[in-house]
Tab-separated table of C-alpha atoms and ligand atoms in Angstrom:
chain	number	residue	atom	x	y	z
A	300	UNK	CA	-22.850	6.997	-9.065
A	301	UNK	CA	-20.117	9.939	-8.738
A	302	UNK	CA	-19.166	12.036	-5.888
A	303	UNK	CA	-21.533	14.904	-5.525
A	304	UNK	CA	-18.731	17.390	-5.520
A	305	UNK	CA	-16.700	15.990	-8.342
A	306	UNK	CA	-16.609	18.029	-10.835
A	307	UNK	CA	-14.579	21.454	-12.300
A	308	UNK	CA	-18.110	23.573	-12.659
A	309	UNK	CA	-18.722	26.337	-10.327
A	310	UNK	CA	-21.966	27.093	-8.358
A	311	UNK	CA	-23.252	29.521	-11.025
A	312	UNK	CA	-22.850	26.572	-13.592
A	313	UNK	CA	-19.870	28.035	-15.114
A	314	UNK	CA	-17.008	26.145	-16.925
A	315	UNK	CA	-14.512	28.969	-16.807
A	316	UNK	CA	-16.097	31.800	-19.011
A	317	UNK	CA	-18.897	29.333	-20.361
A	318	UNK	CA	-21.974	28.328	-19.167
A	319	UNK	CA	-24.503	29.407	-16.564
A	320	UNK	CA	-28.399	30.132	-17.062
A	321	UNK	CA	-30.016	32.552	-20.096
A	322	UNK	CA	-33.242	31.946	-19.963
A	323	UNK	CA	-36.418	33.842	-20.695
A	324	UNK	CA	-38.015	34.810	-16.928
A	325	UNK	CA	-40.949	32.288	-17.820
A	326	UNK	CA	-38.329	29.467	-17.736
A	327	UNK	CA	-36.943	30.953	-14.081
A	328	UNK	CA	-39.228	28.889	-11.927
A	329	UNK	CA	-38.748	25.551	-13.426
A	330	UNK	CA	-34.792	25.860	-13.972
A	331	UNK	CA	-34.205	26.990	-10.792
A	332	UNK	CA	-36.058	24.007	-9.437
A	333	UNK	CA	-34.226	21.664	-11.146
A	334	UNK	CA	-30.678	23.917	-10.193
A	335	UNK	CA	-31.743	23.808	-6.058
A	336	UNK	CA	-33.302	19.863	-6.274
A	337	UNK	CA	-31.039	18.049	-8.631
A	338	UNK	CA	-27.861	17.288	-6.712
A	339	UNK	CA	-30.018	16.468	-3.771
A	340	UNK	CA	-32.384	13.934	-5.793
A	341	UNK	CA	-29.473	12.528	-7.937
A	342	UNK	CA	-27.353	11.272	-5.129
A	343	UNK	CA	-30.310	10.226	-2.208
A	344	UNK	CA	-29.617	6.504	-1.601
A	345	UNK	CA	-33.090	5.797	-2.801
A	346	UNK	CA	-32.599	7.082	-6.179
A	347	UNK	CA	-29.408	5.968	-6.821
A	348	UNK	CA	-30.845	2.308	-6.020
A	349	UNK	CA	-33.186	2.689	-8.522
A	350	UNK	CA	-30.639	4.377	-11.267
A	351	UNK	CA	-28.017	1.535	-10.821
A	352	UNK	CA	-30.870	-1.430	-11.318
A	353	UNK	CA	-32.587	0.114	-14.929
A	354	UNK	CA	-29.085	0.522	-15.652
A	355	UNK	CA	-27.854	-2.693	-14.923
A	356	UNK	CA	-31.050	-4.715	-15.458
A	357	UNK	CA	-32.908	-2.393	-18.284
A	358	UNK	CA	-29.835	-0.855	-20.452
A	359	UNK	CA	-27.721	-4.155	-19.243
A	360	UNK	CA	-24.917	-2.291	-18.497
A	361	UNK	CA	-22.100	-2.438	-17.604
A	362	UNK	CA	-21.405	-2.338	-21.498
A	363	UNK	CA	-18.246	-3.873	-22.134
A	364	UNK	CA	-14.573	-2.488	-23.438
A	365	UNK	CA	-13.287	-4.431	-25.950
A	366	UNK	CA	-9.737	-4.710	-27.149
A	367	UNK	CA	-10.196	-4.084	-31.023
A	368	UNK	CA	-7.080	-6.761	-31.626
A	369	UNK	CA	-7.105	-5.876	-35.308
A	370	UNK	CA	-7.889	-2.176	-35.515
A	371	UNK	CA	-4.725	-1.810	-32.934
A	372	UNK	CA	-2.801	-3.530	-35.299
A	373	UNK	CA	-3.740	-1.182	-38.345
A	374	UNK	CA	-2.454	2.333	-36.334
A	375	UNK	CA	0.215	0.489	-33.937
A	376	UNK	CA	-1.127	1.204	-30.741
A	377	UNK	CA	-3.434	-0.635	-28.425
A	378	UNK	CA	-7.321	0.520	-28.918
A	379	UNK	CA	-10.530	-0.715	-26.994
A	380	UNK	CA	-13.984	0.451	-27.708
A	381	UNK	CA	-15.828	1.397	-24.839
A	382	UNK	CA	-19.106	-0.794	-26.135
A	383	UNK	CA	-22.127	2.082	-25.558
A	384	UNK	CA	-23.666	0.853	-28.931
A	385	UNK	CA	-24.721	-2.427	-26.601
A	386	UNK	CA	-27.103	-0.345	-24.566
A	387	UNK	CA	-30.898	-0.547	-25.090
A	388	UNK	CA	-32.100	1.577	-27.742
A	389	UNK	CA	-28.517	1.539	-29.203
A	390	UNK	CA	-26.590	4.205	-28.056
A	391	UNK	CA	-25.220	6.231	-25.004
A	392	UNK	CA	-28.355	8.268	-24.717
A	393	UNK	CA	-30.379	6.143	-23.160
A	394	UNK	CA	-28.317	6.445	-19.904
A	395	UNK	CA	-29.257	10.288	-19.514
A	396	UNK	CA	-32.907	9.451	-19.811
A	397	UNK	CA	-32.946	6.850	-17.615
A	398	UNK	CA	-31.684	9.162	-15.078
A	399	UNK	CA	-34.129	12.249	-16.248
A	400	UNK	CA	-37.095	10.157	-15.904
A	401	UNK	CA	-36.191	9.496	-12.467
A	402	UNK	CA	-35.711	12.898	-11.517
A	403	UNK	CA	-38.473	14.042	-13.728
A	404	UNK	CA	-40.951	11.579	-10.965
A	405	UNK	CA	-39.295	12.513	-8.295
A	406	UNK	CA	-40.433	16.404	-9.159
A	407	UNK	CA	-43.863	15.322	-9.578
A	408	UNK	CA	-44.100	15.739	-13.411
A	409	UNK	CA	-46.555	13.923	-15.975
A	410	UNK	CA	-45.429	15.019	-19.192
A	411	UNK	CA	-42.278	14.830	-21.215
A	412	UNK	CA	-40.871	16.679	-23.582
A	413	UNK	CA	-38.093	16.477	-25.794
A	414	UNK	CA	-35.979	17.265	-28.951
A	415	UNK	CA	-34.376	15.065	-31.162
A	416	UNK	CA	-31.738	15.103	-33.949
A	417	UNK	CA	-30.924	11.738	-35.676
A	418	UNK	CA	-33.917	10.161	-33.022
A	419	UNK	CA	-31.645	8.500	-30.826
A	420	UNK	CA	-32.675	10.901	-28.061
A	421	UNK	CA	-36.038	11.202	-28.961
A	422	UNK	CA	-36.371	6.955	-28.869
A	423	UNK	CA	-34.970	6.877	-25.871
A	424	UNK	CA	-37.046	9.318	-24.156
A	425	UNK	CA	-39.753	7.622	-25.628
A	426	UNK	CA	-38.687	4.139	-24.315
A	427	UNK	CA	-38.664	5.566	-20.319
A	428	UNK	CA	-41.345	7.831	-20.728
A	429	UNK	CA	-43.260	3.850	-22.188
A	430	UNK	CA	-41.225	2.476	-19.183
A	431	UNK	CA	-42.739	4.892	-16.556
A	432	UNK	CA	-46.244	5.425	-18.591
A	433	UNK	CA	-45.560	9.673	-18.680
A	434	UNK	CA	-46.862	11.360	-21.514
A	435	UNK	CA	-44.107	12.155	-24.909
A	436	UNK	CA	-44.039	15.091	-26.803
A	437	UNK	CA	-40.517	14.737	-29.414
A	438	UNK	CA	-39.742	17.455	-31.362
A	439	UNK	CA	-37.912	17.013	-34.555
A	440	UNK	CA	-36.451	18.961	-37.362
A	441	UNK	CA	-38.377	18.361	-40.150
A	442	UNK	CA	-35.160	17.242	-42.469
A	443	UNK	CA	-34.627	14.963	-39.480
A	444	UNK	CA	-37.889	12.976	-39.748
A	445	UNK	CA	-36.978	12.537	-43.232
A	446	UNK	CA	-33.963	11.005	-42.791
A	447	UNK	CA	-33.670	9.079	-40.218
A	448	UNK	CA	-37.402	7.430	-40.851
A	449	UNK	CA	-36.514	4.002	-38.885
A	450	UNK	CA	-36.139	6.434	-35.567
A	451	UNK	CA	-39.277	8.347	-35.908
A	452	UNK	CA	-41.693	4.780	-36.570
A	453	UNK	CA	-39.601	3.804	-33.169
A	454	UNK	CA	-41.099	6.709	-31.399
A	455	UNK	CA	-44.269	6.715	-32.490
A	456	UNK	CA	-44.834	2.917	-31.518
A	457	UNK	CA	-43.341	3.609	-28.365
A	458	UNK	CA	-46.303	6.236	-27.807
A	459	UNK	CA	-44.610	9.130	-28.072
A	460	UNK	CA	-46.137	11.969	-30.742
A	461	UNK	CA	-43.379	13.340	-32.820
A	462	UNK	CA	-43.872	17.043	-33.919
A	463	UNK	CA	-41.868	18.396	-36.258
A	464	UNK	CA	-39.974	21.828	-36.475
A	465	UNK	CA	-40.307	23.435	-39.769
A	466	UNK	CA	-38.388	26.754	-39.202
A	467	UNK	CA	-34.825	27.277	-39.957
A	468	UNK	CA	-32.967	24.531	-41.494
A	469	UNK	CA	-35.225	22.430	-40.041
A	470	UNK	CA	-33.146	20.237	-38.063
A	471	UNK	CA	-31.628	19.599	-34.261
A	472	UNK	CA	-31.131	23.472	-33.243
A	473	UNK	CA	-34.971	24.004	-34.362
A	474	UNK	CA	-36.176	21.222	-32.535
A	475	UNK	CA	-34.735	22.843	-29.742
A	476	UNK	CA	-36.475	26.051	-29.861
A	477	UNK	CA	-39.727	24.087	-30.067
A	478	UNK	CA	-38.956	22.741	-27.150
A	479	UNK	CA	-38.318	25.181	-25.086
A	480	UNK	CA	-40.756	26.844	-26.881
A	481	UNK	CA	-43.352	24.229	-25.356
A	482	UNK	CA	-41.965	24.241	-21.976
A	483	UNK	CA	-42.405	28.141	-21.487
A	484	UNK	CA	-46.152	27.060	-22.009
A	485	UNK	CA	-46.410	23.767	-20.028
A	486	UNK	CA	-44.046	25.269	-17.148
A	487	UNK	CA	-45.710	23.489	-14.072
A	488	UNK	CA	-46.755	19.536	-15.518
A	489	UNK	CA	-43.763	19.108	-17.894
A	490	UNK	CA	-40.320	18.529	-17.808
A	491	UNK	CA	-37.947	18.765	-20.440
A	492	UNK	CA	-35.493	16.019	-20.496
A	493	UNK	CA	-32.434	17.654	-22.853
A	494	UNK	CA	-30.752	15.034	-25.050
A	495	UNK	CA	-26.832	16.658	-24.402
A	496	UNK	CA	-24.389	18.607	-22.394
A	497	UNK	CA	-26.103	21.708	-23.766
A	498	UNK	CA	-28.748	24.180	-22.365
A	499	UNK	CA	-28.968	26.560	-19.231
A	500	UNK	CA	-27.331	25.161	-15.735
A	501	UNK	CA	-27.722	22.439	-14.456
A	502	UNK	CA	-28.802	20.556	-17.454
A	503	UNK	CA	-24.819	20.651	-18.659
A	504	UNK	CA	-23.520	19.224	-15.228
A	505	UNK	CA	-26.759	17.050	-15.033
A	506	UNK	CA	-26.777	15.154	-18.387
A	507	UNK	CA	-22.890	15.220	-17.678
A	508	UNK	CA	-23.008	13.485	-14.285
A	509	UNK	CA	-25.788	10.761	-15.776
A	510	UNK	CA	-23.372	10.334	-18.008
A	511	UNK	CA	-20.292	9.648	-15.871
A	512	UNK	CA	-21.579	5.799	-15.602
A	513	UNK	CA	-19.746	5.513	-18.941
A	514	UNK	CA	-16.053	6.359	-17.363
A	515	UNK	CA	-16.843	4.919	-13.818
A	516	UNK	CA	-17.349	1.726	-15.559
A	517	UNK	CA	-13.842	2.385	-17.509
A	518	UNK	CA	-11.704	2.809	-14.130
A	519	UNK	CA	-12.660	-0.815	-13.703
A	520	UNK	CA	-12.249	-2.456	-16.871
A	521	UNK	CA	-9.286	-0.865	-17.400
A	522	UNK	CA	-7.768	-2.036	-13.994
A	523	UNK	CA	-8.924	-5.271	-15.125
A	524	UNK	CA	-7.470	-5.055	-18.172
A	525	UNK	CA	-4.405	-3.372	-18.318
A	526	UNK	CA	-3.076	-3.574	-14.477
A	527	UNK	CA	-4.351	0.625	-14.557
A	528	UNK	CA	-7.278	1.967	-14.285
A	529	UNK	CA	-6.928	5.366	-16.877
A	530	UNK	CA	-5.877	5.010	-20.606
A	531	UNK	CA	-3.344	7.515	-22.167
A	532	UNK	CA	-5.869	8.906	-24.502
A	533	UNK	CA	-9.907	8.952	-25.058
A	534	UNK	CA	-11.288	9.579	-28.170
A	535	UNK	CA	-15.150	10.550	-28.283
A	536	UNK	CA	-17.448	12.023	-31.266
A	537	UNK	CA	-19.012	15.331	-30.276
A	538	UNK	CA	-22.169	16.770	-31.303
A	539	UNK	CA	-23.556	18.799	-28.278
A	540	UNK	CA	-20.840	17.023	-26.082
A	541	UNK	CA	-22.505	14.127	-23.877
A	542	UNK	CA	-21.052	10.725	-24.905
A	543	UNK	CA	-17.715	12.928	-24.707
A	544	UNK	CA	-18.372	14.003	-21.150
A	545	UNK	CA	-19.317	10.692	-19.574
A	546	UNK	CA	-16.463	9.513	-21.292
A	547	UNK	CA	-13.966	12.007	-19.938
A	548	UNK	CA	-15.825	12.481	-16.706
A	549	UNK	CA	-13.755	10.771	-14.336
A	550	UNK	CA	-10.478	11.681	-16.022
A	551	UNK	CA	-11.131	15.449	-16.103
A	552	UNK	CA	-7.746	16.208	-13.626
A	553	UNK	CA	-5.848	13.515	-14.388
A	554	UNK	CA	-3.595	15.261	-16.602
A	555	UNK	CA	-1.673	11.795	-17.963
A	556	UNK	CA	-4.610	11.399	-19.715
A	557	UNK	CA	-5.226	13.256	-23.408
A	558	UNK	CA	-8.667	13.721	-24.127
A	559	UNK	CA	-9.333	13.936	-28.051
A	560	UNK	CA	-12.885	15.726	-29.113
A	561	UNK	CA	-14.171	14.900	-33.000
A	562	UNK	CA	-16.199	17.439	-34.495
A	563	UNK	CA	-17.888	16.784	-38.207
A	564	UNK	CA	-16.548	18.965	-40.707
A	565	UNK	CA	-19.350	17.843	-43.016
A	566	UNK	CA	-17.811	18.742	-46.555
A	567	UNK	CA	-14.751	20.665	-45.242
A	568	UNK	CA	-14.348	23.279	-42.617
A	569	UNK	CA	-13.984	26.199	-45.388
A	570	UNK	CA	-16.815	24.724	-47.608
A	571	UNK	CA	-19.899	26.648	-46.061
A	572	UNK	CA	-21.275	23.077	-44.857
A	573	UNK	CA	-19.962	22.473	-41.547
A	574	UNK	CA	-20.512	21.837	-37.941
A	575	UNK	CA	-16.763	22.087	-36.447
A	576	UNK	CA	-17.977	24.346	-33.694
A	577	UNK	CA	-14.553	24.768	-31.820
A	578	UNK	CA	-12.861	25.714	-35.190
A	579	UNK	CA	-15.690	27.910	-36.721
A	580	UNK	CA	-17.051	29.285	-33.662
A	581	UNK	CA	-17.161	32.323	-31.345
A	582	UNK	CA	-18.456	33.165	-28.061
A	583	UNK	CA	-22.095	33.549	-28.201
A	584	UNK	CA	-25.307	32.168	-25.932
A	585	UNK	CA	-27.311	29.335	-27.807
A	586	UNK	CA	-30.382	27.450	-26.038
A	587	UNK	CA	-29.490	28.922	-22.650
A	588	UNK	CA	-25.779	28.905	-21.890
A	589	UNK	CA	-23.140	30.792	-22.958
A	590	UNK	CA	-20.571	29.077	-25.094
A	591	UNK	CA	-19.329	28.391	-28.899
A	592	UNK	CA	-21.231	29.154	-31.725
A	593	UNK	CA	-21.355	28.859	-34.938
A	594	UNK	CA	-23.142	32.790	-35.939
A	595	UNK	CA	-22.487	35.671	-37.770
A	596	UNK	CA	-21.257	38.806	-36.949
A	597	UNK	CA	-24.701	40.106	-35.801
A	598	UNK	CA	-24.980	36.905	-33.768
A	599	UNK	CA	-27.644	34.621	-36.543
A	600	UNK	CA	-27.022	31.123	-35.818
A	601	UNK	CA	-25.194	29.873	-38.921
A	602	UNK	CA	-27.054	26.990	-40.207
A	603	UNK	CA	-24.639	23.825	-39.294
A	604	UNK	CA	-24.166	20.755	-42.089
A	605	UNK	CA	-23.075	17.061	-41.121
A	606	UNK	CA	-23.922	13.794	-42.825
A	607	UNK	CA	-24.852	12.609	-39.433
A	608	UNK	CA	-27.530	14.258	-37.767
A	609	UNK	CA	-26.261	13.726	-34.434
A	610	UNK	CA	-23.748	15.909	-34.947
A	611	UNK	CA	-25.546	18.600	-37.133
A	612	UNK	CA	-26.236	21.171	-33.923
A	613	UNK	CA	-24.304	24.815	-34.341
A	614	UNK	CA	-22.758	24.511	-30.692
A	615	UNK	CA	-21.072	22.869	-28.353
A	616	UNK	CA	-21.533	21.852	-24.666
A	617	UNK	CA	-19.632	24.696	-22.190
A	618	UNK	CA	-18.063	21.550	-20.437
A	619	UNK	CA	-16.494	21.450	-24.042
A	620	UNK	CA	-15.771	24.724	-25.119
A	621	UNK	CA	-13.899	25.059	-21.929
A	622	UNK	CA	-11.994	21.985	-22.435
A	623	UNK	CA	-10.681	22.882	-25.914
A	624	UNK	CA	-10.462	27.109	-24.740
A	625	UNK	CA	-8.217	25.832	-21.911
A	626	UNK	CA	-6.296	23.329	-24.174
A	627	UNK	CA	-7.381	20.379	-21.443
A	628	UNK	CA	-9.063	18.623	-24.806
A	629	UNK	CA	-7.909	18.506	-28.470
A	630	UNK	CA	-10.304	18.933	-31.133
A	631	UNK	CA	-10.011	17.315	-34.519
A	632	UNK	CA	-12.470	17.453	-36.882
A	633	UNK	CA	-13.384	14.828	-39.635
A	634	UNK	CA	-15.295	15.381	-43.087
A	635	UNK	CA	-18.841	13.130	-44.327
A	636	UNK	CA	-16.553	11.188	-46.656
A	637	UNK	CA	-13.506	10.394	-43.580
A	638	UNK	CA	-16.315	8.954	-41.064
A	639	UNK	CA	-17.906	6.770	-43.939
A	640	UNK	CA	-14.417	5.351	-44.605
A	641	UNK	CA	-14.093	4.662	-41.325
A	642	UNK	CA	-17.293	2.767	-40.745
A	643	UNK	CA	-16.534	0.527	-43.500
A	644	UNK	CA	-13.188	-0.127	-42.193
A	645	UNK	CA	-14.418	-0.767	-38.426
A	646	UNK	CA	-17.225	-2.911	-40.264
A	647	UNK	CA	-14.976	-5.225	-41.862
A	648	UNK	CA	-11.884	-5.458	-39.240
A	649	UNK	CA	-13.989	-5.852	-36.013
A	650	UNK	CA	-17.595	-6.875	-37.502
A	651	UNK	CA	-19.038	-3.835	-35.465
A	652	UNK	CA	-20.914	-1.424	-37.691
A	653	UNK	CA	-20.980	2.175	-36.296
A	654	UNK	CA	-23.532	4.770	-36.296
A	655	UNK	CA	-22.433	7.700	-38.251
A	656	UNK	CA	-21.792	9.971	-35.421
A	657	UNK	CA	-19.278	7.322	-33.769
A	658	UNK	CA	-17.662	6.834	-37.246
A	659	UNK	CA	-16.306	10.056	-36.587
A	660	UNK	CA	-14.732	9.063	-33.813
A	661	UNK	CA	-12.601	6.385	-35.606
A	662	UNK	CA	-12.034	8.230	-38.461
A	663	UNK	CA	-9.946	10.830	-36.364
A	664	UNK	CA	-7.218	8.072	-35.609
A	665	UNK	CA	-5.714	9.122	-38.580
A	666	UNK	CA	-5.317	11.958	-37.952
A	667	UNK	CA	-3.455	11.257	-34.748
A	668	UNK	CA	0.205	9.971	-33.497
A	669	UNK	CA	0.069	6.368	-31.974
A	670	UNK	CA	2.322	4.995	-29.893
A	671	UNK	CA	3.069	1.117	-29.559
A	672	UNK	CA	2.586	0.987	-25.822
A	673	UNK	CA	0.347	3.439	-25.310
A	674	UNK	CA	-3.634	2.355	-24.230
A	675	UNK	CA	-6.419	4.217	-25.933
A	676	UNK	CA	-10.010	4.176	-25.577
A	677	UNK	CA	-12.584	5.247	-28.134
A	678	UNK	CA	-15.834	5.945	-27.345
A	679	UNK	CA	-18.071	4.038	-29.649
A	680	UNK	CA	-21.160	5.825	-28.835
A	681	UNK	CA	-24.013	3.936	-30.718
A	682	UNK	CA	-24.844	1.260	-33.354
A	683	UNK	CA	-25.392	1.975	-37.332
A	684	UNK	CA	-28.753	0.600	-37.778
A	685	UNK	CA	-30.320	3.640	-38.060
A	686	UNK	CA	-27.784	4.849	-40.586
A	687	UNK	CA	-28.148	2.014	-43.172
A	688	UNK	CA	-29.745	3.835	-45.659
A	689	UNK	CA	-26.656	6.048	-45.900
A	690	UNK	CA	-24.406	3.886	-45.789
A	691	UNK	CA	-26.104	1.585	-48.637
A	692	UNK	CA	-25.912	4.175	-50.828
A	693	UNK	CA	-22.239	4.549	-50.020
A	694	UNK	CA	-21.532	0.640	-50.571
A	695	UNK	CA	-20.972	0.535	-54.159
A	696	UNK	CA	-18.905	3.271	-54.541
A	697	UNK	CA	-16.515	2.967	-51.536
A	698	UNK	CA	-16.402	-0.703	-50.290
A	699	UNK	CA	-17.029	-3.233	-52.828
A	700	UNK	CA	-15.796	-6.320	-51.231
A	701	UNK	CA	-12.397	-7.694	-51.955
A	702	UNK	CA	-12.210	-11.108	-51.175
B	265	PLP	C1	-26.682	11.781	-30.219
B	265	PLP	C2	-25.499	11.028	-30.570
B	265	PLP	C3	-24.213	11.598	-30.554
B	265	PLP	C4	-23.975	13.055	-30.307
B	265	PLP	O1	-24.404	13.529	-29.079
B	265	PLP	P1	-23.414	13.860	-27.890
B	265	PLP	O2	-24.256	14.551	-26.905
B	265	PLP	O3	-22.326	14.719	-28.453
B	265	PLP	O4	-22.878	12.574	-27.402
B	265	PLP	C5	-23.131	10.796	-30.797
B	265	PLP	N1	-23.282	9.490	-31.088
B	265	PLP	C6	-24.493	8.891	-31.117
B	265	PLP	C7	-24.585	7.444	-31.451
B	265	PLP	C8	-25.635	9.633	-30.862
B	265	PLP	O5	-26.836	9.052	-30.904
């Protein structure tokens, strides 16, 4: 794994002005267990042993990078795609759980809980709470379970119950409050294993550092590569911020290399029906740490829009917020209709289809200046499947094949 003291957070859990712990009193005990214990279970020999073989022999990382020969040809530059769609379960997430699970044993917890946005998270907390036989309780915005149906039939095979959250717009940021909701009333048995960068300290640095496989493995295969072991730029979708920050993790101070954050604008970042957090957002404290919001002037969450529900949360990881505050990380955003274009084109060049969230990711090339020697990574953070039904009904009117 990483160094225990790598990292630009403070001991309070602060990135600069963002972050730390706001948390009701009844969520004290249990966060402030997990703040004193986690550094010391994440990095004992034993542990690590056993976080390096699921990864390796259950995930089957390392996932690869792949020069994309043709997509480098179409912007002039020289991309690879750092491969997390490869992973078990299909996406990035899986990594984080892996390493909650562990942690969550370690503590002496039986039950599980956790929320879930387009079910990525919520399948593969499922699949390790299956793995380890610990009880599953995955909240889900209502909207959610509609839409991403595939996900929630996962879960429920897997032996997890799904509940959904009916309040609010009914999707990721409701789920949430469930949640914590149930935690505050299951504080000693259960822990909650959050699906992001997000929430009160340590869960940021945490779900960061479990992350950090994904740019430890990138030192090497770039080295391998390239004859260099960092790229000139990394590209990475964010919704609360996690495929971003294991992506960047290892990179954070080396300044040679520009880090490139991709919100969804959903229909445009004036229309109404947004989630570009960075761009829309203010200082505020969502879910436990303080950090960018989208909210009103009275501080009501305003009700975030994406095609991808991934992405569809009102906030953004404090890792983040710093990042872009501090002008370490560039944020671009990128509308529904940019990221399906996108995953058509990576479709047909490279034969990978996307999930929606990652689509994002590509789609924001466009919007950027490429240099003909320059290396660049994108983080492709999960696999379509779970987003054919959208992109069916994009098929006829935005791709009908050509040849
Ligand atoms: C959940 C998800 C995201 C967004 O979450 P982050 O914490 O920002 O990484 C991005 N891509 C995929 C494939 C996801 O499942």
């Amino acid at each position: 794994m990483t160094n225990k003291n790598d990292s630009t957070i403070n001991d309070l859990g602060y990135y600069g002005q963002f972050g730390g712990a706001y948390i009701p009193e009844m969520l004290y005990p249990n966060v402030e267990q997990l703040r004193k214990r986690y550094l010391e279970i994440m990095y004992h020999p034993s542990f690590q042993r056993d976080f390096d073989r699921l990864l390796k022999d259950y995930v089957g990382r390392p996932s690869p990078l792949y020069f994309a020969e043709k997509l480098s040809k179409k912007y002039h530059t020289r991309i690879y795609l750092k491969r997390e769609d490869l992973n078990h379960t299909g996406a990035h997430k899986i990594n984080n759980t892996i390493g909650q699970i562990l942690l969550a044993k370690e503590l002496g917890k039986t039950r599980i809980i956790a929320e879930t946005g387009a079910g990525q998270h919520g399948v593969a907390t499922a699949t390790v709470c299956a793995l380890m036989d610990l009880q599953c309780v995955v909240y889900m915005g209502e909207v959610d379970i509609r839409r991403q149906a595939p996900n929630v039939a996962r879960m429920r095979m897997l032996g997890a119950e799904v509940r959904p959250a009916l309040s609010g717009s009914r999707t990721l940021k409701d789920a949430t409050n469930e949640a914590i909701r149930d935690w505050i009333n299951h504080p000693v048995n259960t822990h909650y294993i959050i699906g992001s960068v997000v929430g009160p300290h340590p869960y940021p640095d945490m779900v960061a550092r479990f992350q950090s496989v994904i740019s430890r493995e990138m030192k090497e295969q770039l080295l391998q590569q390239t004859g260099r072991d960092y790229p000139d730029a990394i590209v990475a979708c964010v919704g609360g911020g996690s495929n971003a920050a294991g992506a960047f993790y290892h990179y954070l101070e080396r300044e040679e290399v520009d880090l490139y954050v991709v919100e969804a604008a959903g229909l445009g970042i004036k229309t109404g029906h947004s989630a570009a957090t960075s761009v829309l957002g203010t200082d505020g404290i969502i879910h436990g740490s303080r950090t960018l919001l989208m909210q009103t002037e009275d501080g009501q969450i305003i009700e975030p829009y994406s095609i991808s529900a991934g992405l569809d949360y009102p906030g953004i990881g404090p890792m983040h917020a710093h990042l872009i505050r501090s002008g370490r990380a560039k944020a671009l955003s990128v509308t529904d209709e940019e990221a399906l274009t996108a995953a058509f084109e990576l479709t047909r060049l490279e034969g990978i289809i996307p999930a929606l969230e990652s689509a994002h990711a590509f789609a924001a090339l466009d919007k950027m200046q490429h240099n003909p020697e320059a290396t660049l990574v994108v983080n492709l953070s999960g696999r379509g499947d779970k987003d054919l039904d959208t992109y069916i009904k994009h098929l006829n009117q935005t791709d009908e094949p050509t040849r």
